[in-house]
Amino acid sequence: MPELPEVEVVRRGLAPAVTGARVVAVTVHDDRSLTRHPAGAIDFETRLVDAVLVAAVRRGKFLWMPVAGTGEALVGHLGMSGQLLLREPGAAGERFERIRLDIAHPVHGELAVVFADQRTFGSLAIDRLVPTTDGAPGGLGASTPLVPAQVAHIARDVLDPAFDDEDFRRTLARKDSAVKRVLLDQTVASGIGNIYADEALWAARIHPETPARALTTRAVRALLAQLRLVLEKALAEGGTSFDAQYVNVNGQAGYFAHSLNAYGRAGLPCARCGGPIRREAFMNRSSHFCPRCQRPR
DNA sequence: GGAATAACCTGGATGC
DNA sequence: TGCATCCAGGTTATTC
């Protein structure tokens, strides 16, 4: 379940391998991994062959690799189970391999970039780059104020230097919805999924059903601080892996699952007060929180 | 226009 | 052993 830290780990792994690399060949095994590229597999392959990739950029859970001289980028979203793996040229196919790019790098030589995805919620696409609305770089790893058109509506993430804390507070003050629902809204702040929403709310002692507008300025600041702490710690530990569905570009799992305080700990004692963590249905998924430390307001 | 919900998707786990 | 059902959840289209 890749959220911001997991996608950032992938971006950092990809960046040195793809920056300056030329795409030699493209193989689409499964059209379902091109749902973000409506022109289809042949168009995708044709436009990508001979393209030179100039960076690996991330905003929230979206990754993209700008293509030199075209005003376009190769865009990717990992969905729930997507993986971008670096493999030796000619390596055997992955179990859920959907798309493979063969690339040639001037320093590292030939490599394969494999997009594997069990549940096919993820997708790749070629998309045009458009200017950012605030004039800041499009995302982490970008040197220009450009973002793929299909990512333009996604907010900056809380680790982005251009993230506007005050604008975030004003947005929450206008929302009647539960604060967790707002945290999962990628047009408010990107990169936060179910795991890190639960963890940050636990750390900030905020009940997930608290109406966003009920949070004081101090509570919003505390929430932002905890979001950043949780995401940075997860990043330092290589992300959260519960199974084989999240791995870095080398196929290795992250370790943050051992540091979780709320998510996935239903019935286990709260690390703060010792009371049992509760799991409740929320938005077709689950919320995990401590009913003693995170009281409804 | 904002908020809430359903649908997409697949394999592992569980129950019968 | 085999089949049916449930569950995980990010994004987007649809509905209210």
Coordinates of C-alpha atoms (C1' of nucleotides) in Angstrom, one line a residue:
Chain A
M1 CA 0.0 0.0 0.0
P2 CA 2.4 2.7 -1.2
E3 CA 1.9 6.1 0.5
L4 CA 4.3 9.0 0.4
P5 CA 7.3 7.4 2.2
E6 CA 7.1 4.2 0.0
V7 CA 6.8 6.2 -3.2
E8 CA 9.7 8.4 -2.2
V9 CA 11.9 5.4 -1.5
V10 CA 11.0 4.2 -5.0
R11 CA 11.8 7.7 -6.5
R12 CA 15.2 7.8 -4.8
G13 CA 16.0 4.3 -6.1
L14 CA 14.9 5.2 -9.7
A15 CA 16.5 8.7 -9.9
P16 CA 20.2 7.7 -10.5
A17 CA 19.2 4.9 -12.9
V18 CA 16.8 6.8 -15.1
T19 CA 18.2 10.4 -15.1
G20 CA 19.9 10.7 -18.5
A21 CA 18.8 7.3 -19.7
R22 CA 17.3 6.6 -23.1
V23 CA 14.4 4.2 -23.5
V24 CA 15.4 1.5 -25.9
A25 CA 12.3 -0.7 -25.9
V26 CA 8.9 -0.8 -24.3
T27 CA 6.8 -3.9 -23.7
V28 CA 3.2 -3.6 -22.5
H29 CA 2.0 -7.0 -21.2
D30 CA -1.3 -5.7 -19.8
D31 CA -3.4 -2.8 -21.1
R32 CA -5.1 -2.4 -17.7
S33 CA -1.9 -0.8 -16.5
L34 CA -2.4 2.0 -19.0
T35 CA -5.8 3.3 -17.7
R36 CA -4.2 6.7 -17.3
H37 CA -3.1 6.6 -20.9
P38 CA -6.3 6.4 -22.9
A39 CA -4.5 6.4 -26.3
G40 CA -3.5 2.8 -25.6
A41 CA -0.5 0.5 -25.7
I42 CA 0.8 1.2 -29.2
D43 CA 0.7 4.9 -28.7
F44 CA 2.4 4.5 -25.3
E45 CA 5.2 2.4 -26.8
T46 CA 5.7 4.5 -29.9
R47 CA 6.0 7.8 -27.9
L48 CA 8.3 6.4 -25.3
V49 CA 10.9 4.6 -27.5
D50 CA 14.0 6.7 -27.9
A51 CA 12.8 9.1 -25.2
V52 CA 15.5 10.5 -22.9
L53 CA 14.4 10.7 -19.3
V54 CA 15.8 13.7 -17.4
A55 CA 14.7 13.2 -13.7
A56 CA 12.5 11.3 -11.3
V57 CA 10.0 13.5 -9.6
R58 CA 7.3 12.9 -7.0
R59 CA 4.3 14.8 -5.7
G60 CA 2.3 12.9 -3.1
K61 CA 1.9 9.3 -4.4
F62 CA 2.5 10.3 -8.1
L63 CA 5.9 9.8 -9.8
W64 CA 6.9 11.1 -13.1
M65 CA 10.0 11.2 -15.3
P66 CA 10.1 14.2 -17.7
V67 CA 11.1 13.4 -21.3
A68 CA 13.8 15.7 -22.8
G69 CA 12.6 18.2 -25.4
T70 CA 9.0 17.1 -25.6
G71 CA 7.1 18.9 -22.8
E72 CA 5.9 15.5 -21.7
A73 CA 6.6 13.1 -18.9
L74 CA 6.2 9.4 -18.1
V75 CA 3.8 9.4 -15.2
G76 CA 3.2 6.6 -12.8
H77 CA 0.9 5.8 -9.8
L78 CA 1.5 2.6 -7.9
G79 CA -2.1 2.3 -6.7
M80 CA -2.3 -0.3 -4.0
S81 CA 0.1 -2.9 -5.1
G82 CA 2.3 -1.4 -7.9
Q83 CA 6.0 -1.8 -7.9
L84 CA 8.7 -0.2 -10.0
L85 CA 11.7 -2.5 -10.1
L86 CA 15.2 -2.2 -11.5
R87 CA 16.4 -5.4 -13.1
E88 CA 19.3 -6.6 -15.3
P89 CA 18.6 -6.5 -19.0
G90 CA 16.9 -9.8 -20.0
A91 CA 15.9 -10.7 -16.5
A92 CA 13.1 -13.2 -16.1
G93 CA 9.6 -11.7 -15.9
E94 CA 8.1 -10.7 -12.5
R95 CA 5.0 -12.6 -11.4
F96 CA 2.7 -9.6 -11.9
E97 CA 4.8 -7.8 -14.5
R98 CA 2.6 -5.5 -16.6
I99 CA 5.0 -3.2 -18.4
R100 CA 8.7 -3.3 -19.0
L101 CA 11.0 -0.5 -20.2
D102 CA 14.5 -1.4 -21.4
I103 CA 16.8 1.6 -20.9
A104 CA 20.3 2.5 -21.7
H105 CA 22.2 4.8 -19.3
P106 CA 25.4 6.6 -20.3
V107 CA 27.1 5.5 -17.0
H108 CA 25.2 2.5 -15.7
G109 CA 24.7 0.8 -19.0
E110 CA 21.6 -1.2 -19.8
L111 CA 18.8 -1.8 -17.3
A112 CA 15.2 -2.9 -17.2
V113 CA 12.5 -0.8 -15.4
V114 CA 9.7 -3.2 -14.6
F115 CA 6.2 -2.1 -13.5
A116 CA 4.6 -5.0 -11.6
D117 CA 1.1 -4.7 -10.1
Q118 CA -1.0 -7.5 -8.6
R119 CA -4.3 -5.6 -8.2
T120 CA -3.9 -3.4 -11.3
F121 CA -5.0 -0.2 -9.5
G122 CA -1.7 1.3 -10.6
S123 CA -1.0 2.8 -14.0
L124 CA 1.6 4.4 -16.2
A125 CA 1.0 7.1 -18.8
I126 CA 2.6 9.7 -21.1
D127 CA 1.2 13.1 -20.2
R128 CA 1.9 16.7 -21.1
L129 CA 3.6 19.0 -18.5
V130 CA 1.8 22.2 -17.4
P131 CA 3.0 25.1 -15.2
T132 CA 2.4 24.8 -11.5
T133 CA -0.1 27.3 -10.1
D134 CA 2.3 28.6 -7.5
G135 CA 5.4 28.8 -9.6
A136 CA 7.4 26.5 -7.4
P137 CA 9.0 23.2 -8.7
G138 CA 6.4 20.6 -9.6
G139 CA 7.5 18.2 -6.9
L140 CA 10.5 16.6 -5.1
G141 CA 13.3 16.0 -7.6
A142 CA 12.0 18.7 -10.0
S143 CA 14.1 21.7 -11.1
T144 CA 11.3 23.3 -13.2
P145 CA 7.8 24.6 -12.2
L146 CA 6.0 21.9 -14.2
V147 CA 3.7 19.1 -13.3
P148 CA 1.8 16.5 -15.5
A149 CA -1.7 17.7 -16.3
Q150 CA -3.2 14.7 -14.6
V151 CA -1.3 15.5 -11.4
A152 CA -2.0 19.3 -11.4
H153 CA -5.1 19.0 -9.2
I154 CA -3.1 17.1 -6.5
A155 CA -2.0 19.2 -3.6
R156 CA 1.6 19.4 -2.5
D157 CA 2.6 17.1 0.3
V158 CA 3.5 18.1 3.8
L159 CA 7.2 17.4 3.2
D160 CA 7.3 19.7 0.2
P161 CA 9.1 23.0 1.0
A162 CA 6.4 24.8 -0.9
F163 CA 3.5 23.3 1.2
D164 CA 1.5 26.2 2.7
D165 CA 0.7 25.5 6.3
E166 CA -1.6 28.4 6.7
D167 CA -3.6 27.5 3.6
F168 CA -4.0 23.9 5.0
R169 CA -5.3 25.4 8.3
R170 CA -7.8 27.6 6.4
T171 CA -9.0 24.6 4.4
L172 CA -9.6 22.5 7.5
A173 CA -11.5 25.4 9.0
R174 CA -14.0 25.2 6.1
K175 CA -14.6 21.5 6.3
D176 CA -17.4 19.8 8.2
S177 CA -16.1 16.4 7.3
A178 CA -14.2 14.1 9.7
V179 CA -10.5 15.1 9.9
K180 CA -9.4 11.7 8.7
R181 CA -11.5 12.0 5.6
V182 CA -9.9 15.4 4.9
L183 CA -6.4 14.0 5.4
L184 CA -7.1 11.3 2.8
D185 CA -8.3 14.0 0.3
Q186 CA -5.3 14.4 -2.0
T187 CA -6.5 17.8 -3.1
V188 CA -5.9 19.1 0.5
A189 CA -2.6 17.5 1.2
S190 CA -1.2 14.7 -0.8
G191 CA 0.7 11.5 0.1
I192 CA -1.3 10.5 3.1
G193 CA -3.1 7.2 3.0
N194 CA -4.9 5.1 5.6
I195 CA -1.8 4.0 7.5
Y196 CA -0.2 7.4 8.0
A197 CA -3.5 9.1 8.7
D198 CA -4.1 6.7 11.6
E199 CA -0.6 7.1 12.8
A200 CA -0.5 10.9 12.8
L201 CA -3.9 11.2 14.4
W202 CA -2.8 8.8 17.1
A203 CA 0.4 10.8 17.7
A204 CA -1.6 14.1 17.8
R205 CA -4.3 12.6 20.1
I206 CA -7.0 13.5 17.7
H207 CA -10.1 11.3 17.2
P208 CA -10.4 10.4 13.4
E209 CA -14.1 11.4 13.4
T210 CA -13.4 14.9 14.8
P211 CA -14.9 17.5 12.4
A212 CA -12.0 19.2 10.7
R213 CA -13.4 22.7 11.4
A214 CA -13.5 21.9 15.2
L215 CA -9.7 21.7 15.4
T216 CA -8.0 24.7 16.9
T217 CA -5.0 26.4 15.3
R218 CA -2.8 24.7 17.9
A219 CA -4.3 21.3 17.1
V220 CA -3.8 21.8 13.4
R221 CA -0.2 22.7 14.0
A222 CA 0.3 19.7 16.2
L223 CA -1.3 17.5 13.5
L224 CA 1.0 18.9 10.8
A225 CA 4.0 18.4 13.0
Q226 CA 3.0 14.7 13.7
L227 CA 2.3 14.1 10.1
R228 CA 5.8 15.3 9.2
L229 CA 7.4 13.3 12.0
V230 CA 5.6 10.1 11.1
L231 CA 6.3 10.4 7.3
E232 CA 10.0 11.3 7.9
K233 CA 10.4 8.4 10.3
A234 CA 8.8 6.0 7.9
L235 CA 11.0 7.3 5.1
A236 CA 14.1 6.7 7.2
E237 CA 13.0 3.1 7.8
G238 CA 12.4 2.4 4.1
G239 CA 8.6 2.6 4.3
T240 CA 5.9 0.2 5.6
S241 CA 5.7 -3.4 4.3
F242 CA 3.1 -5.8 5.5
D243 CA 3.6 -8.3 2.7
A244 CA 5.3 -8.4 -0.7
Q245 CA 3.1 -5.6 -2.0
Y246 CA 5.5 -2.8 -1.2
V247 CA 9.2 -3.1 -1.9
N248 CA 11.9 -0.7 -3.1
V249 CA 13.4 -0.8 -6.6
N250 CA 15.5 -3.7 -5.6
G251 CA 12.6 -5.8 -4.3
Q252 CA 13.4 -5.2 -0.6
A253 CA 10.8 -4.5 2.1
G254 CA 10.7 -1.5 4.5
Y255 CA 10.7 -1.8 8.3
F256 CA 8.3 0.9 9.5
A257 CA 5.6 -1.7 10.1
H258 CA 7.5 -2.5 13.4
S259 CA 7.0 1.1 14.5
L260 CA 3.3 1.5 14.0
N261 CA 1.3 2.6 17.1
A262 CA -2.3 2.4 15.8
Y263 CA -2.7 1.0 12.3
G264 CA -3.2 -2.8 12.2
R265 CA -3.0 -3.0 16.0
A266 CA -6.7 -3.6 16.8
G267 CA -7.1 -5.1 20.3
L268 CA -3.4 -4.6 21.2
P269 CA -2.4 -2.2 24.0
C270 CA -1.9 1.5 23.2
A271 CA 1.8 2.3 23.5
R272 CA 0.8 5.5 25.4
C273 CA -2.0 4.5 27.9
G274 CA -2.1 0.7 27.6
G275 CA -5.8 0.6 26.6
P276 CA -6.8 -1.5 23.6
I277 CA -6.6 0.0 20.1
R278 CA -10.0 0.0 18.5
R279 CA -10.7 -0.7 14.8
E280 CA -13.8 0.8 13.2
A281 CA -15.2 0.8 9.7
F282 CA -14.5 4.1 7.9
M283 CA -15.0 5.0 4.3
N284 CA -15.1 1.4 3.0
R285 CA -11.9 0.7 5.0
S286 CA -10.7 0.8 8.6
S287 CA -9.7 3.4 11.2
H288 CA -7.5 2.4 14.1
F289 CA -7.3 4.6 17.1
C290 CA -7.1 4.7 20.9
P291 CA -10.5 5.5 22.4
R292 CA -8.8 6.6 25.6
C293 CA -6.1 8.9 24.2
Q294 CA -8.1 10.1 21.2
R295 CA -11.4 11.2 22.6
P296 CA -14.1 12.7 20.4
R297 CA -14.4 16.4 20.7
Chain B
dG1 C1' -20.6 23.1 -5.0
dG2 C1' -19.5 20.2 -1.4
dA3 C1' -19.9 15.7 0.7
dA4 C1' -20.6 10.9 0.7
dT5 C1' -20.6 6.6 -1.6
dA6 C1' -19.7 2.9 -5.1
dA7 C1' -16.8 0.8 -8.3
dC8 C1' -12.6 -0.7 -10.0
dC9 C1' -9.3 -5.1 -9.0
dT10 C1' -7.0 -9.6 -7.4
dG11 C1' -5.0 -12.8 -4.2
dG12 C1' -4.6 -14.3 0.5
dA13 C1' -7.2 -15.6 4.5
dT14 C1' -11.1 -17.6 6.4
dG15 C1' -15.2 -20.3 6.9
dC16 C1' -18.1 -24.0 5.6
Chain C
dT1 C1' -10.2 -30.6 -0.9
dG2 C1' -12.9 -27.2 -3.1
dC3 C1' -15.8 -23.4 -3.2
dA4 C1' -17.7 -19.0 -1.6
dT5 C1' -17.0 -14.9 0.8
dC6 C1' -14.5 -11.2 2.9
dC7 C1' -10.8 -8.0 3.1
dA8 C1' -7.1 -4.8 1.9
dG9 C1' -7.5 0.6 -0.1
dG10 C1' -6.1 5.0 -3.8
dT11 C1' -8.5 7.3 -7.1
dT12 C1' -12.4 8.8 -9.7
dA13 C1' -17.1 8.8 -11.3
dT14 C1' -21.5 9.1 -9.7
dT15 C1' -25.1 10.3 -6.6
dC16 C1' -27.1 12.9 -3.0

